[in-house]
Short mmCIF file of C-alpha atoms in Angstrom, two decimals:
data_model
loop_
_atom_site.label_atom_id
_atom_site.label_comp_id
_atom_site.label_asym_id
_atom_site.label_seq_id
_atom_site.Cartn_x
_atom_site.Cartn_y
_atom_site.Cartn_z
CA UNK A 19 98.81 -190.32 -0.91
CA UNK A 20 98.74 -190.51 -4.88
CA UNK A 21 101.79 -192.56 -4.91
CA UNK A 22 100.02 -195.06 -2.61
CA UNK A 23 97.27 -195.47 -4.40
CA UNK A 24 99.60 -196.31 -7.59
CA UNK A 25 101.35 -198.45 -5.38
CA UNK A 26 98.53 -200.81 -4.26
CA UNK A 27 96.89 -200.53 -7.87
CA UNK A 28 100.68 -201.98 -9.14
CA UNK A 29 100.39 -204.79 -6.17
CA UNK A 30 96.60 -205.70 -7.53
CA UNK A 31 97.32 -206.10 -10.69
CA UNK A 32 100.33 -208.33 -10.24
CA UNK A 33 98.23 -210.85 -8.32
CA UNK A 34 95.45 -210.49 -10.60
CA UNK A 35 98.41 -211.91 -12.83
CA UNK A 36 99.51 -214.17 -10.58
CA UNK A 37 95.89 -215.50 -10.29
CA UNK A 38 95.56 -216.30 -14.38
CA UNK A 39 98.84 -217.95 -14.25
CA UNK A 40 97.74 -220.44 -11.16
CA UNK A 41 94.40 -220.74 -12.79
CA UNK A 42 95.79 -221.86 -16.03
CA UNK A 43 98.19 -224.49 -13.96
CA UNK A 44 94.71 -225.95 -12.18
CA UNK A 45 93.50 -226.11 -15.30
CA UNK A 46 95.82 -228.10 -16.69
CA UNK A 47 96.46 -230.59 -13.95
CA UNK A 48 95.60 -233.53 -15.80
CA UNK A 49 97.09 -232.44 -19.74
CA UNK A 50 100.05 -235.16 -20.11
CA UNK A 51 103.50 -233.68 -19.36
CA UNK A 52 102.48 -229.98 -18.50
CA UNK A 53 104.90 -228.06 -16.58
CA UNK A 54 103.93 -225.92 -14.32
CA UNK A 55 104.37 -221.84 -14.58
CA UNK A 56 105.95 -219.58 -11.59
CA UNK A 57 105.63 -215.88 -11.68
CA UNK A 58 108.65 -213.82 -11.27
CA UNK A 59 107.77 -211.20 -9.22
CA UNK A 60 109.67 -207.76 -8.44
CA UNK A 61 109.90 -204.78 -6.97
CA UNK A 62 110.44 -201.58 -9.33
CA UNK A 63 113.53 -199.66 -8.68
CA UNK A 64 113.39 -197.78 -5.27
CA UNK A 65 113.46 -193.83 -5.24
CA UNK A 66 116.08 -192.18 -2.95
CA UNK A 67 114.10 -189.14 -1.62
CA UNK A 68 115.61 -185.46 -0.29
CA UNK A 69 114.82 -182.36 1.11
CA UNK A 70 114.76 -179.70 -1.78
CA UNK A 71 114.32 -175.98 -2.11
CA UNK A 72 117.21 -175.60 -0.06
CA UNK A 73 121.06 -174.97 -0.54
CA UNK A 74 122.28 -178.31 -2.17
CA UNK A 75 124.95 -178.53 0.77
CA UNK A 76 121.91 -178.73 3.43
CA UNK A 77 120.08 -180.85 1.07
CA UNK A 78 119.22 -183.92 4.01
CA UNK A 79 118.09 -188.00 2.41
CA UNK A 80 114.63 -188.23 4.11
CA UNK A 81 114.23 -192.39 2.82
CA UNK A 82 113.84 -194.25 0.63
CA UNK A 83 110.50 -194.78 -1.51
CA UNK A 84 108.79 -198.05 -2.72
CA UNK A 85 106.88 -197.83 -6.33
CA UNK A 86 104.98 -201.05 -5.57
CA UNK A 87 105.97 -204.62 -7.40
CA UNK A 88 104.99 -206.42 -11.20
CA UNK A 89 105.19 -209.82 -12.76
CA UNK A 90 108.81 -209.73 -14.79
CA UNK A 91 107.90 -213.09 -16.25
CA UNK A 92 106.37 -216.55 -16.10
CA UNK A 93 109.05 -219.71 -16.43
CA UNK A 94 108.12 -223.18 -16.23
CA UNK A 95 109.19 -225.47 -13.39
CA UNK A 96 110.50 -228.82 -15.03
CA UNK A 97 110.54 -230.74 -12.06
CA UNK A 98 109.67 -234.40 -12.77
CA UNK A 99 105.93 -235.39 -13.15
CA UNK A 100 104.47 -238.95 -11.89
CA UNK A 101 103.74 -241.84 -14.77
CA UNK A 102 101.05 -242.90 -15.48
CA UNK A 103 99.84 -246.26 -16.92
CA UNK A 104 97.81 -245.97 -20.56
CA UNK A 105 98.87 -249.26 -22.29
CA UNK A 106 99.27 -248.00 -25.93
CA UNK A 107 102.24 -248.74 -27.92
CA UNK A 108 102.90 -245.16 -29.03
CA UNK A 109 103.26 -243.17 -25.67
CA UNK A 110 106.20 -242.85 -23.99
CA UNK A 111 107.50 -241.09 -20.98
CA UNK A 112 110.83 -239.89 -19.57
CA UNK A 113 111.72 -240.48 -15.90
CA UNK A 114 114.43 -238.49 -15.05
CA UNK A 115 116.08 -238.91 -11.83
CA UNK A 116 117.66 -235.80 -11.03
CA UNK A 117 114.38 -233.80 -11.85
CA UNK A 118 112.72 -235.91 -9.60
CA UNK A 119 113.10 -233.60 -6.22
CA UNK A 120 114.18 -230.62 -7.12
CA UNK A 121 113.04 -227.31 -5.45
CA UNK A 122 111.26 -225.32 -7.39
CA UNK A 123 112.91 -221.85 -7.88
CA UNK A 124 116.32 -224.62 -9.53
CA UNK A 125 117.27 -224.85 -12.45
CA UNK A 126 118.85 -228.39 -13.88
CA UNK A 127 119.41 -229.55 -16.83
CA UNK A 128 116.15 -231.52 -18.74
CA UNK A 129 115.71 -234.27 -21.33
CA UNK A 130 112.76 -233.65 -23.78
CA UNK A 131 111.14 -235.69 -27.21
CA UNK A 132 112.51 -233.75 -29.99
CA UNK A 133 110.05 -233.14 -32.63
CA UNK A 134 110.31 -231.11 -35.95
CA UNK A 135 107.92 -227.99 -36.64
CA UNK A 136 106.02 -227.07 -39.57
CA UNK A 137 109.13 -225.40 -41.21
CA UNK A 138 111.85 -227.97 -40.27
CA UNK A 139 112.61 -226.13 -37.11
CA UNK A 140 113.72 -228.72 -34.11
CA UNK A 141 111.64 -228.30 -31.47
CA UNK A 142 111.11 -230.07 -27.75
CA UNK A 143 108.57 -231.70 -25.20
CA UNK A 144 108.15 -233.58 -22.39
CA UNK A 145 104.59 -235.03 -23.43
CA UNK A 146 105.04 -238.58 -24.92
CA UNK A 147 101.45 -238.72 -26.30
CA UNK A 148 102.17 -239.42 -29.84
CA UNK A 149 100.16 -241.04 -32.15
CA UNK A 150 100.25 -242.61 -35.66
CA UNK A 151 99.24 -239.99 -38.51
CA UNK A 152 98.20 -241.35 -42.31
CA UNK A 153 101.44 -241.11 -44.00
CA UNK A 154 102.77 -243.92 -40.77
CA UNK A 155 104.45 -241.10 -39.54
CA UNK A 156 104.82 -240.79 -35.23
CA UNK A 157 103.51 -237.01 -34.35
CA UNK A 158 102.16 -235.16 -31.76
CA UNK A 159 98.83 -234.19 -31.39
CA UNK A 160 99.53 -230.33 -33.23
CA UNK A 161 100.90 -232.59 -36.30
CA UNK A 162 104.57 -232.17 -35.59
CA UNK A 163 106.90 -234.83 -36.47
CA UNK A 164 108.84 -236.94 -33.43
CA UNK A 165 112.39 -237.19 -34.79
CA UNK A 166 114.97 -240.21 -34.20
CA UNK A 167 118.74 -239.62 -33.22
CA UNK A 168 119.75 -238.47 -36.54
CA UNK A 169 116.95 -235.94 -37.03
CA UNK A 170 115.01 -238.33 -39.07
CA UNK A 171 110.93 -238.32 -38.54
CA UNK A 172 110.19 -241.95 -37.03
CA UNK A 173 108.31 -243.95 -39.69
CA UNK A 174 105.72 -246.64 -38.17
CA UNK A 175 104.26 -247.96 -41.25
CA UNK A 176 101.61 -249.46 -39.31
CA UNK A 177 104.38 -251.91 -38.07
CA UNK A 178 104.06 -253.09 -33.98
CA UNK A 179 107.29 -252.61 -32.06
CA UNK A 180 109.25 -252.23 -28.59
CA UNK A 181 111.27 -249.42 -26.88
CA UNK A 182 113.55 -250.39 -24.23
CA UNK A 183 114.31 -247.65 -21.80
CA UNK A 184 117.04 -246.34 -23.07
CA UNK A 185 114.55 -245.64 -26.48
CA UNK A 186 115.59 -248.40 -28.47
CA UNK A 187 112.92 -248.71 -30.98
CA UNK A 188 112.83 -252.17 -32.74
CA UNK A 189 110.22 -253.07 -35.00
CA UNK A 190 108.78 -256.32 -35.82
CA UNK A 191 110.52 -256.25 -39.38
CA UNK A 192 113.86 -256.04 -37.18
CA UNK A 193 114.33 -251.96 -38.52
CA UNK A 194 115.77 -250.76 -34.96
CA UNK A 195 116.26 -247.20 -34.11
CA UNK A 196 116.50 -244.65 -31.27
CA UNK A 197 114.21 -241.98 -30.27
CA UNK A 198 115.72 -238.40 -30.83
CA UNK A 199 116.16 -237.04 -26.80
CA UNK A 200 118.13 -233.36 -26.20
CA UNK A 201 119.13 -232.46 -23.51
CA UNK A 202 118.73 -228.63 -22.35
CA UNK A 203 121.52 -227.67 -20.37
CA UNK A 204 119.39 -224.11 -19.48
CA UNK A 205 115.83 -224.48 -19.36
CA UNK A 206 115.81 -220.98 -19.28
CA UNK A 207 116.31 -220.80 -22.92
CA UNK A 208 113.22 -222.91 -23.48
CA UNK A 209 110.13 -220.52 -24.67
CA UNK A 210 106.45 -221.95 -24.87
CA UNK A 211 105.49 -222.55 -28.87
CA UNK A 212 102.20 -223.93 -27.98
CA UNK A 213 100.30 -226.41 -26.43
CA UNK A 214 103.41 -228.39 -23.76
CA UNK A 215 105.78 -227.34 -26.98
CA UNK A 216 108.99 -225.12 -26.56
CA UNK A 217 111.81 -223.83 -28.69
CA UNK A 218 115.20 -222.72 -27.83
CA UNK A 219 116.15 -219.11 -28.10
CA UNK A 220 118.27 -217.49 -30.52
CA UNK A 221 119.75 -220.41 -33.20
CA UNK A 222 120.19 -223.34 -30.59
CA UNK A 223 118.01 -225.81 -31.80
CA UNK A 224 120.89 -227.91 -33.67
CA UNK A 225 121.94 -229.53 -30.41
CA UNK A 226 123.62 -233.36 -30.52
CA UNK A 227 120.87 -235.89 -29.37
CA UNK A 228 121.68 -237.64 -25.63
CA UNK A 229 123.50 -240.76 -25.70
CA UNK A 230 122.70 -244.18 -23.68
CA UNK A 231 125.03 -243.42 -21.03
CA UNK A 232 122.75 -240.65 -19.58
CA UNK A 233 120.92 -240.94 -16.15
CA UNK A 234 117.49 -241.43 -17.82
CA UNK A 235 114.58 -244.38 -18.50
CA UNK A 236 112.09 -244.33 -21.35
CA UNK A 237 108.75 -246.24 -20.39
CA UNK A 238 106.91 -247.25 -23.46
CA UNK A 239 102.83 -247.62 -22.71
CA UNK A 240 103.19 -244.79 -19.67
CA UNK A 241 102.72 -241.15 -19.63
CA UNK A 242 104.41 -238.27 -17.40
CA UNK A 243 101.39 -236.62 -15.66
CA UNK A 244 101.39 -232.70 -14.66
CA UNK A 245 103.31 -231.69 -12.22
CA UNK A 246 100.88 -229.29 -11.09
CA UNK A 247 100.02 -229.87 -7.60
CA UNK A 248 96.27 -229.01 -6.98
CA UNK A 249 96.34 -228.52 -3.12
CA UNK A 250 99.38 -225.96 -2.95
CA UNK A 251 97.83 -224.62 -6.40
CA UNK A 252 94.80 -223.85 -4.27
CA UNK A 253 96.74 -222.30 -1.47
CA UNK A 254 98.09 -220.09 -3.62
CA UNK A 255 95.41 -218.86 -5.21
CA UNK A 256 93.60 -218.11 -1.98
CA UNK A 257 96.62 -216.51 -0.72
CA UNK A 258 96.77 -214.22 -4.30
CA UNK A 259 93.31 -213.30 -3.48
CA UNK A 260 93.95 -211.71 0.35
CA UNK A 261 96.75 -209.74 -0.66
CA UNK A 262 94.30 -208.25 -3.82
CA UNK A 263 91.64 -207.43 -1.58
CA UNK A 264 94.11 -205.84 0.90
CA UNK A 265 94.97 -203.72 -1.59
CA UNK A 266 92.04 -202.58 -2.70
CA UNK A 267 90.91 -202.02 0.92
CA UNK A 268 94.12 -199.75 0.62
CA UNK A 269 92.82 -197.91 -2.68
CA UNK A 270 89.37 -197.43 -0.91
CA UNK A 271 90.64 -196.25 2.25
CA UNK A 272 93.29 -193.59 0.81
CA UNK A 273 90.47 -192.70 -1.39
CA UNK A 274 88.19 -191.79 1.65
CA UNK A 275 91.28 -189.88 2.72
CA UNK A 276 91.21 -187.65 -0.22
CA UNK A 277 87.93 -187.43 -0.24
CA UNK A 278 88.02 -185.87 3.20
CA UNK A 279 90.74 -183.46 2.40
CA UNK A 280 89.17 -181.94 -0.18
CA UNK A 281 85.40 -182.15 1.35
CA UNK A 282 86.08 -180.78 4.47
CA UNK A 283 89.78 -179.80 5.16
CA UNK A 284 89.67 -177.47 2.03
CA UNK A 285 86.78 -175.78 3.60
CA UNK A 286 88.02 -174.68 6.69
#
């Protein structure tokens, strides 16, 4: 009866989990380039249980025991986002075909805008809304620099210019260069940094920028939008909330059941 009670507690917190994570997706439905975050949910390991205070040679296996189930971890699902139209000169966004329809628990390789951290770290991100900072420098909105192909921050100057989709910057003065694009080969080395910002585990982050001959299009002017989708977001949620208040229908009623047992049963 104990064990059930721990059992149900386990399965209400891991939706009350599972809850913050969805909630944080809906909230973030409309932040440029947010990916959306799955929780990995399992089972603990399952007891084997026996008959004991006997011989060990009549010892008999009676079952097996369930200890209830927990959030291992949250990933991100970097399946492709719709664009979206803003018209300024310094957004960009990456279509990438092969992210386009892929299920959600699959993991594929991902383009991202390389960007340099506050101690020269290389960093990654799928948001293209960069902006001009005072020094003519193109960053993202926590400050961090957007890098070129050769690891170089991209210097604006306050100059107009083009990028074709393949990121061929050329400014008006005729300077041309190319945005800085990695490619992951296992998203599931990427870990959140901050706000739609990830690093690589371990020392990866030296990785050779993409060439022109990958499957890819940069769209200068356009954003990728979440790829949160609010309706099955909803669902979700709704369906987290039954199975908490199952369990905790489950606490209360082995509760009652103890409470009986020791009330009255213990009397007689």
């Amino acid at each position: 009866m104990i064990r059930g009670i721990y059992t149900a507690a386990a399965g209400m917190l891991t939706q009350q989990k599972r809850q913050d994570l969805l909630t944080n997706n809906l909230a973030n439905v409309n932040t440029p380039g947010y990916k959306q975050d799955e929780a990995i949910i399992r089972s603990f390991p399952e007891v084997l249980l026996q008959t004991i205070r006997v011989p060990v040679k009549d010892k008999q296996p009676i079952g097996s025991l369930h200890q209830g189930v927990f959030v291992e971890e949250d990933v991100p699902i970097f399946k492709q986002g719709d664009l979206t139209e803003t018209g300024v000169n310094t957004h960009f966004a990456i279509w990438d075909p092969e992210l386009e329809l892929i299920p959600n628990g699959q993991r594929r390789p991902i383009l991202l805008f390389t960007v340099q951290g506050q101690n020269g770290e290389r960093l990654f991100t799928r948001s293209g809304l960069f902006t001009e900072d005072a020094a003519g420098q193109l960053v993202t909105p926590e400050g961090y620099l957007v890098l070129d192909d050769q690891g170089r921050p991209i210097r604006t100057n306050g100059r107009s210019f083009t990028v074709d989709q393949k990121g061929n910057i050329r400014f008006s003065d005729g300077q041309t260069l190319r945005l800085g694009l990695t490619k992951i080969n296992n998203p599931n080395q990427l870990l959140k940094q901050g706000e739609q910002i990830y690093r690589l585990q371990g020392n990866q982050g030296n990785l050779p920028f993409v060439n022109e001959n990958e499957n890819y299009q940069i769209f200068q002017g356009k954003l990728e939008r979440s790829n949160v989708d609010p309706t099955q977001t909803m669902v979700d949620m709704i369906t987290a909330l039954r199975i908490y208040e199952a369990n905790q229908q489950m606490i209360q009623f082995m509760d009652k059941t103890l409470e009986k047992a020791v009330n009255e049963i213990g009397r007689v």
